[in-house]
Tab-separated table of C-alpha atoms in Angstrom:
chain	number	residue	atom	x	y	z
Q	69	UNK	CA	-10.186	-18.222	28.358
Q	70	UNK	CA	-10.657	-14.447	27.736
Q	71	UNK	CA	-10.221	-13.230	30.790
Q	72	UNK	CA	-7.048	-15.226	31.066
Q	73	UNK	CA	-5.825	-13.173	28.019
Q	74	UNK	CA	-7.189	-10.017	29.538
Q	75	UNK	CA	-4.817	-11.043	32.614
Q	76	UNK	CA	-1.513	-11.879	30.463
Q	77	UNK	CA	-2.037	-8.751	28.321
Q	78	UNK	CA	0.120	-6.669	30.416
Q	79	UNK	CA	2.870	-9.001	30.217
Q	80	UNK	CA	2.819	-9.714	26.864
Q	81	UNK	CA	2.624	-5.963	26.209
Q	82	UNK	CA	5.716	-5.303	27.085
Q	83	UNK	CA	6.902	-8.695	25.012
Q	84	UNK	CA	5.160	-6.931	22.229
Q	85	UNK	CA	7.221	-3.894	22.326
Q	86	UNK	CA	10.233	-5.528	21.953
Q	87	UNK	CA	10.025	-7.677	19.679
Q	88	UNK	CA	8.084	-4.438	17.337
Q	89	UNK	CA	11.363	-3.270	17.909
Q	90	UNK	CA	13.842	-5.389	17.262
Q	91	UNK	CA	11.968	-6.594	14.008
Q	92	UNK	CA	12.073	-2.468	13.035
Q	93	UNK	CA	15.473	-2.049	13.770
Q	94	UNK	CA	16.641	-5.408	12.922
Q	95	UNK	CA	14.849	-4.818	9.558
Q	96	UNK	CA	16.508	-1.447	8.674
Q	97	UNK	CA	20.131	-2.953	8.900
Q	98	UNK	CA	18.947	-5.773	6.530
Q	99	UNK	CA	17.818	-3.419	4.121
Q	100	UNK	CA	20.774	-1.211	4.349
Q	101	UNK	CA	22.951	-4.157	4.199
Q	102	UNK	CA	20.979	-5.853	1.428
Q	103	UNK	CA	21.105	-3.098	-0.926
Q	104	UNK	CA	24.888	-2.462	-0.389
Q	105	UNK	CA	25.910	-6.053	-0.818
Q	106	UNK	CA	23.510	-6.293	-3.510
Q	107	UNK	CA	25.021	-3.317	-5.523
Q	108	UNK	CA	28.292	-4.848	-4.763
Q	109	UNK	CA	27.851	-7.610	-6.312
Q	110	UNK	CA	27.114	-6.591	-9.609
Q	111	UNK	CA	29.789	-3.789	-9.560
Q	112	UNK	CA	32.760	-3.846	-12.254
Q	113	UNK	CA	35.091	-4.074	-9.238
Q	114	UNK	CA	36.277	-7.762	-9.305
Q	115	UNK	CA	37.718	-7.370	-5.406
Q	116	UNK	CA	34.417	-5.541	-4.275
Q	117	UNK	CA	31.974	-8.716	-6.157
Q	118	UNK	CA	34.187	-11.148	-4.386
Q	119	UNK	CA	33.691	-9.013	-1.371
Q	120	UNK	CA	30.063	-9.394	-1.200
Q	121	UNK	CA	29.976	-12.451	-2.259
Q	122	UNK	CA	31.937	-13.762	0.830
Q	123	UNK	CA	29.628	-12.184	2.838
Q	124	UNK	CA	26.712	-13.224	1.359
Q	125	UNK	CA	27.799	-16.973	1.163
Q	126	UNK	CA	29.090	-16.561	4.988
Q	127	UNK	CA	26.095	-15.470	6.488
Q	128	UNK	CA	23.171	-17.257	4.816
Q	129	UNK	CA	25.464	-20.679	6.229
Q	130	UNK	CA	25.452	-19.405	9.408
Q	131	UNK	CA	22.536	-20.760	11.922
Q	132	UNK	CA	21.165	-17.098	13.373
Q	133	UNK	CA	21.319	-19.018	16.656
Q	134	UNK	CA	24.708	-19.406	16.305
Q	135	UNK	CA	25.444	-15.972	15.211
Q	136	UNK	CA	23.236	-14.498	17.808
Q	137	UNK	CA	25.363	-16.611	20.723
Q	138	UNK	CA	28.663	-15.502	19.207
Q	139	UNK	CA	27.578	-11.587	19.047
Q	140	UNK	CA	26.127	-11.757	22.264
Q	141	UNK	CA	28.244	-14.370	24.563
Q	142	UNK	CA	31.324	-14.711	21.928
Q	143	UNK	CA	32.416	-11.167	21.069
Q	144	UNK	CA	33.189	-9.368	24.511
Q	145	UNK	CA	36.159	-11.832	25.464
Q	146	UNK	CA	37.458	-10.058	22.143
Q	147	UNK	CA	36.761	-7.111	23.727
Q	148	UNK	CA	33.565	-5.951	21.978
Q	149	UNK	CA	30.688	-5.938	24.529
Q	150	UNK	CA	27.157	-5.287	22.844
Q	151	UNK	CA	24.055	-4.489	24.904
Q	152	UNK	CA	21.145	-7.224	23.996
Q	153	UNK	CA	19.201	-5.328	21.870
Q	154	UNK	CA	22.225	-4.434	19.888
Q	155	UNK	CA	23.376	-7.894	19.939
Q	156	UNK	CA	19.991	-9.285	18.440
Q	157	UNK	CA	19.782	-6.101	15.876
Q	158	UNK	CA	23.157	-6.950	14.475
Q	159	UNK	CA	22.774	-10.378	14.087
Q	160	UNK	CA	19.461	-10.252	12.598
Q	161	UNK	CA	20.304	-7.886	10.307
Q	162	UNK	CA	24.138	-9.479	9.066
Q	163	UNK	CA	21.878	-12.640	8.643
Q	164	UNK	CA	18.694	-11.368	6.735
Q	165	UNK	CA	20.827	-8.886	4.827
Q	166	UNK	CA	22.550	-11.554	3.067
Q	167	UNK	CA	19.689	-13.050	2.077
Q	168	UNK	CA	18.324	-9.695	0.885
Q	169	UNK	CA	21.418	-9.156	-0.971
Q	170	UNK	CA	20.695	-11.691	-3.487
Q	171	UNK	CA	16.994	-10.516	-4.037
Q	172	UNK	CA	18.616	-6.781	-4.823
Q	173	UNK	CA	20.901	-8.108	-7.430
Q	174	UNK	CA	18.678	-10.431	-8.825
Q	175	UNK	CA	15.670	-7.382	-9.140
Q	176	UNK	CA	18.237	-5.266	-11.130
Q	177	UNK	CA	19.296	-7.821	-13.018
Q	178	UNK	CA	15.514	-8.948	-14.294
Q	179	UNK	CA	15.732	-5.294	-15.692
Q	180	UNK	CA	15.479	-5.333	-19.306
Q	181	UNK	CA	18.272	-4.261	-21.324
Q	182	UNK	CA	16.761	-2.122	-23.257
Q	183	UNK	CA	15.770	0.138	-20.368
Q	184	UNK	CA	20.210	-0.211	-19.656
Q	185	UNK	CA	20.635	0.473	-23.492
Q	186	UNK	CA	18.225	3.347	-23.636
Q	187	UNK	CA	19.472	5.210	-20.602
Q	188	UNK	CA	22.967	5.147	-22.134
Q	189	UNK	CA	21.862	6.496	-25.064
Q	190	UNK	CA	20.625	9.714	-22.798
Q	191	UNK	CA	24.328	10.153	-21.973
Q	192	UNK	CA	23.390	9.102	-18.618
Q	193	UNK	CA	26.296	8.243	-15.779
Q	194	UNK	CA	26.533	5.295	-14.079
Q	195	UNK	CA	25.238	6.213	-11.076
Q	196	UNK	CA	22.365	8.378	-13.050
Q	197	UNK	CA	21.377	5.404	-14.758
Q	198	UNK	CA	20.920	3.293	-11.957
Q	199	UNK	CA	18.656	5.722	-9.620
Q	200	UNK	CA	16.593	7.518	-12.239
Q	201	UNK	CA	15.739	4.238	-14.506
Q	202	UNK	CA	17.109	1.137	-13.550
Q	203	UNK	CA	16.377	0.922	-9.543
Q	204	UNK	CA	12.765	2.269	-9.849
Q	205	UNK	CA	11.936	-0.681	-12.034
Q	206	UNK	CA	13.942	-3.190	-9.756
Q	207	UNK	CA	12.213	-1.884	-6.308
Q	208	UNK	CA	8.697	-2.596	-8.055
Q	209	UNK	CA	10.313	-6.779	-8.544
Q	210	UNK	CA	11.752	-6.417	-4.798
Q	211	UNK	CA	8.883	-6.157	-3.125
Q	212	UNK	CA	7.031	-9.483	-3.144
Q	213	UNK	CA	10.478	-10.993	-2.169
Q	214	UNK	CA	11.274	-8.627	0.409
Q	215	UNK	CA	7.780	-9.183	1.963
Q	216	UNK	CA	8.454	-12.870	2.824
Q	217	UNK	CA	12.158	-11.904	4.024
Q	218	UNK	CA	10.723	-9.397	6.542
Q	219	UNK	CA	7.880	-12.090	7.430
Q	220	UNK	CA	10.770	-14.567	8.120
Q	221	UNK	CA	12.866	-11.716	10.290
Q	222	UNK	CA	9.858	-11.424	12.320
Q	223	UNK	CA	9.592	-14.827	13.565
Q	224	UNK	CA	13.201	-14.869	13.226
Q	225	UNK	CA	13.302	-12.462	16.565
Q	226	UNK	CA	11.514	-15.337	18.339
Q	227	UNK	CA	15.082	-16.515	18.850
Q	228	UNK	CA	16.368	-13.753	21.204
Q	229	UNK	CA	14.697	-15.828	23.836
Q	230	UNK	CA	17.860	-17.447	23.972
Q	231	UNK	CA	19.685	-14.596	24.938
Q	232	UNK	CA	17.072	-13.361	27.320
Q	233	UNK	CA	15.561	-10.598	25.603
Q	234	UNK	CA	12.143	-10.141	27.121
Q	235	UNK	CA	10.484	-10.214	24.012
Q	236	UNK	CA	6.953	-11.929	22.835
Q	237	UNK	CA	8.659	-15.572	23.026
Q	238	UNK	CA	10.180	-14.839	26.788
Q	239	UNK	CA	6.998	-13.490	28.133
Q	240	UNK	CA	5.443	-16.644	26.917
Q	241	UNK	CA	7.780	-18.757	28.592
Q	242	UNK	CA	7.067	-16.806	32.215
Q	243	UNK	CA	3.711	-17.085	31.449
Q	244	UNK	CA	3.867	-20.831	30.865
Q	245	UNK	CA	5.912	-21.437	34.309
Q	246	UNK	CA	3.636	-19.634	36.000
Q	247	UNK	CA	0.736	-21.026	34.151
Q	248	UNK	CA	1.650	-24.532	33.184
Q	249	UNK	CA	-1.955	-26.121	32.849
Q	250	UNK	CA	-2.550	-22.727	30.392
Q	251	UNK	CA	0.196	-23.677	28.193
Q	252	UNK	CA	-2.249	-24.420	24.574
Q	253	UNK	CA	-4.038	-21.138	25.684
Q	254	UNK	CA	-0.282	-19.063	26.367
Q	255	UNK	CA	0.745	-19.816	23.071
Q	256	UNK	CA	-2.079	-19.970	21.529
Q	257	UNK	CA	-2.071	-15.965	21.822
Q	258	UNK	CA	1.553	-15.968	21.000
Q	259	UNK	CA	0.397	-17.091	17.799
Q	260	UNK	CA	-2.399	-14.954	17.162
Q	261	UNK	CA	-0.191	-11.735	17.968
Q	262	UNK	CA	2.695	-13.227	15.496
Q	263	UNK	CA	0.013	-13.234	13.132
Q	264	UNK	CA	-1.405	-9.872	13.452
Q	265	UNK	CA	2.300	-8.420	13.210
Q	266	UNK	CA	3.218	-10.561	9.950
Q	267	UNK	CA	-0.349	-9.568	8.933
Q	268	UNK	CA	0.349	-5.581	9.322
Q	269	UNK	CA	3.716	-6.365	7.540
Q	270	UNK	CA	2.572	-7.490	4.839
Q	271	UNK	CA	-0.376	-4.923	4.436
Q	272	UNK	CA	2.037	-2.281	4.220
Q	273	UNK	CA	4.172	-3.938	1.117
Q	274	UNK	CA	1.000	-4.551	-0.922
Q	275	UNK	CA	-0.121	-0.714	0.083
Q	276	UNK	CA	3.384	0.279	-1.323
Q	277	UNK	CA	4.081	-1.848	-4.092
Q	278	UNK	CA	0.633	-0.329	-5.337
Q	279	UNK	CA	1.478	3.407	-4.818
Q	280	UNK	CA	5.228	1.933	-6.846
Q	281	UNK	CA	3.338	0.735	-10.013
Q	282	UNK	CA	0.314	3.483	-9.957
Q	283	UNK	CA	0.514	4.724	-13.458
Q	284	UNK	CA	3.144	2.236	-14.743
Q	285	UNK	CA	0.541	-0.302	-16.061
């Protein structure tokens, strides 16, 4: 069986690349659209909460299949074409983001008020308040949460397939037409390198979240 792997290595290689990619990429609009929506939602803007939370409400109903078939099949008869890799970035992210959103707001929230009430009484701004006291704090309560949602994007990615990305899941599926009788051992591997990713992922939030509260105990 391991010189079977040894031969499929190449192949998935290049599998492995792209779906380290779209997960990073896909994973950076999530977070930039999390913490946006997030912020939103809590502002004092009545239009702007309503805002976010139409897009929050939209998008976490929305099957990511779905979504990616519209951004990638849908969209260019409206005149916006997308490469694939765009396609699945976008999609990913407008669908994980919304989920994020709701951890962001929830993490400031779970901030004690006294740690509001004290930064006013600095004569601190708004926007003061919320970077040098309040979003610190709310980061540190982020973290576990945000380390499951990045988990989930990553097998999430598994569904480009369907768009023919030639990511981990595609390579699998050449693999298994070409190896049919190998199909426990094909994804059997799949598995193991899903595992190793999500493992590595989540490494790197417990290495951060204990640099965040260093010296805060």
């Amino acid at each position: 069986m391991v010189s079977k792997w040894l031969e499929w290595l190449p192949l998935m290689w290049e599998g492995l690349l792209i779906t380290l990619q779209v997960t990073f990429l896909s994973a950076i609009v999530a977070l930039i659209i999390a913490g946006a929506a997030g912020l939103c939602r809590i502002s004092r803007l009545k239009w702007l909460r309503g805002l976010s939370y139409t897009y929050m409400l939209l998008f976490r109903g929305i099957s990511l299949l779905v979504l990616l078939f519209w951004v990638y099949f849908v969209l260019p008869f409206l005149g916006i074409e997308l490469s694939k890799m765009a396609a699945a970035v976008l999609a990913i992210g407008l669908n994980y983001g919304a989920f994020g959103a709701e951890i962001v707001r929830s993490s400031i929230l779970a901030v004690p008020k006294g740690q509001w009430e004290a930064a006013q009484a600095l004569n601190f701004t708004s926007a003061q308040r919320m970077i040098r006291v309040v979003f610190p704090q709310a980061l540190i309560r982020m973290l576990p949460p945000m380390n499951n949602l990045m988990i989930e994007l990553l097998k999430a990615t598994s569904l480009i397939y369907f768009i023919t990305l030639t990511d981990l899941t595609y390579q699998a599926m050449i693999l298994r037409s070409l190896y049919l009788p190998q199909t426990a051992q094909i994804f059997g591997l799949l598995l193991i390198l899903y595992f190793i990713i999500a493992s590595v992922i989540s490494l790197l939030a417990r290495l951060l979240e204990r640099k965040l509260t260093a010296g805060r105990m």
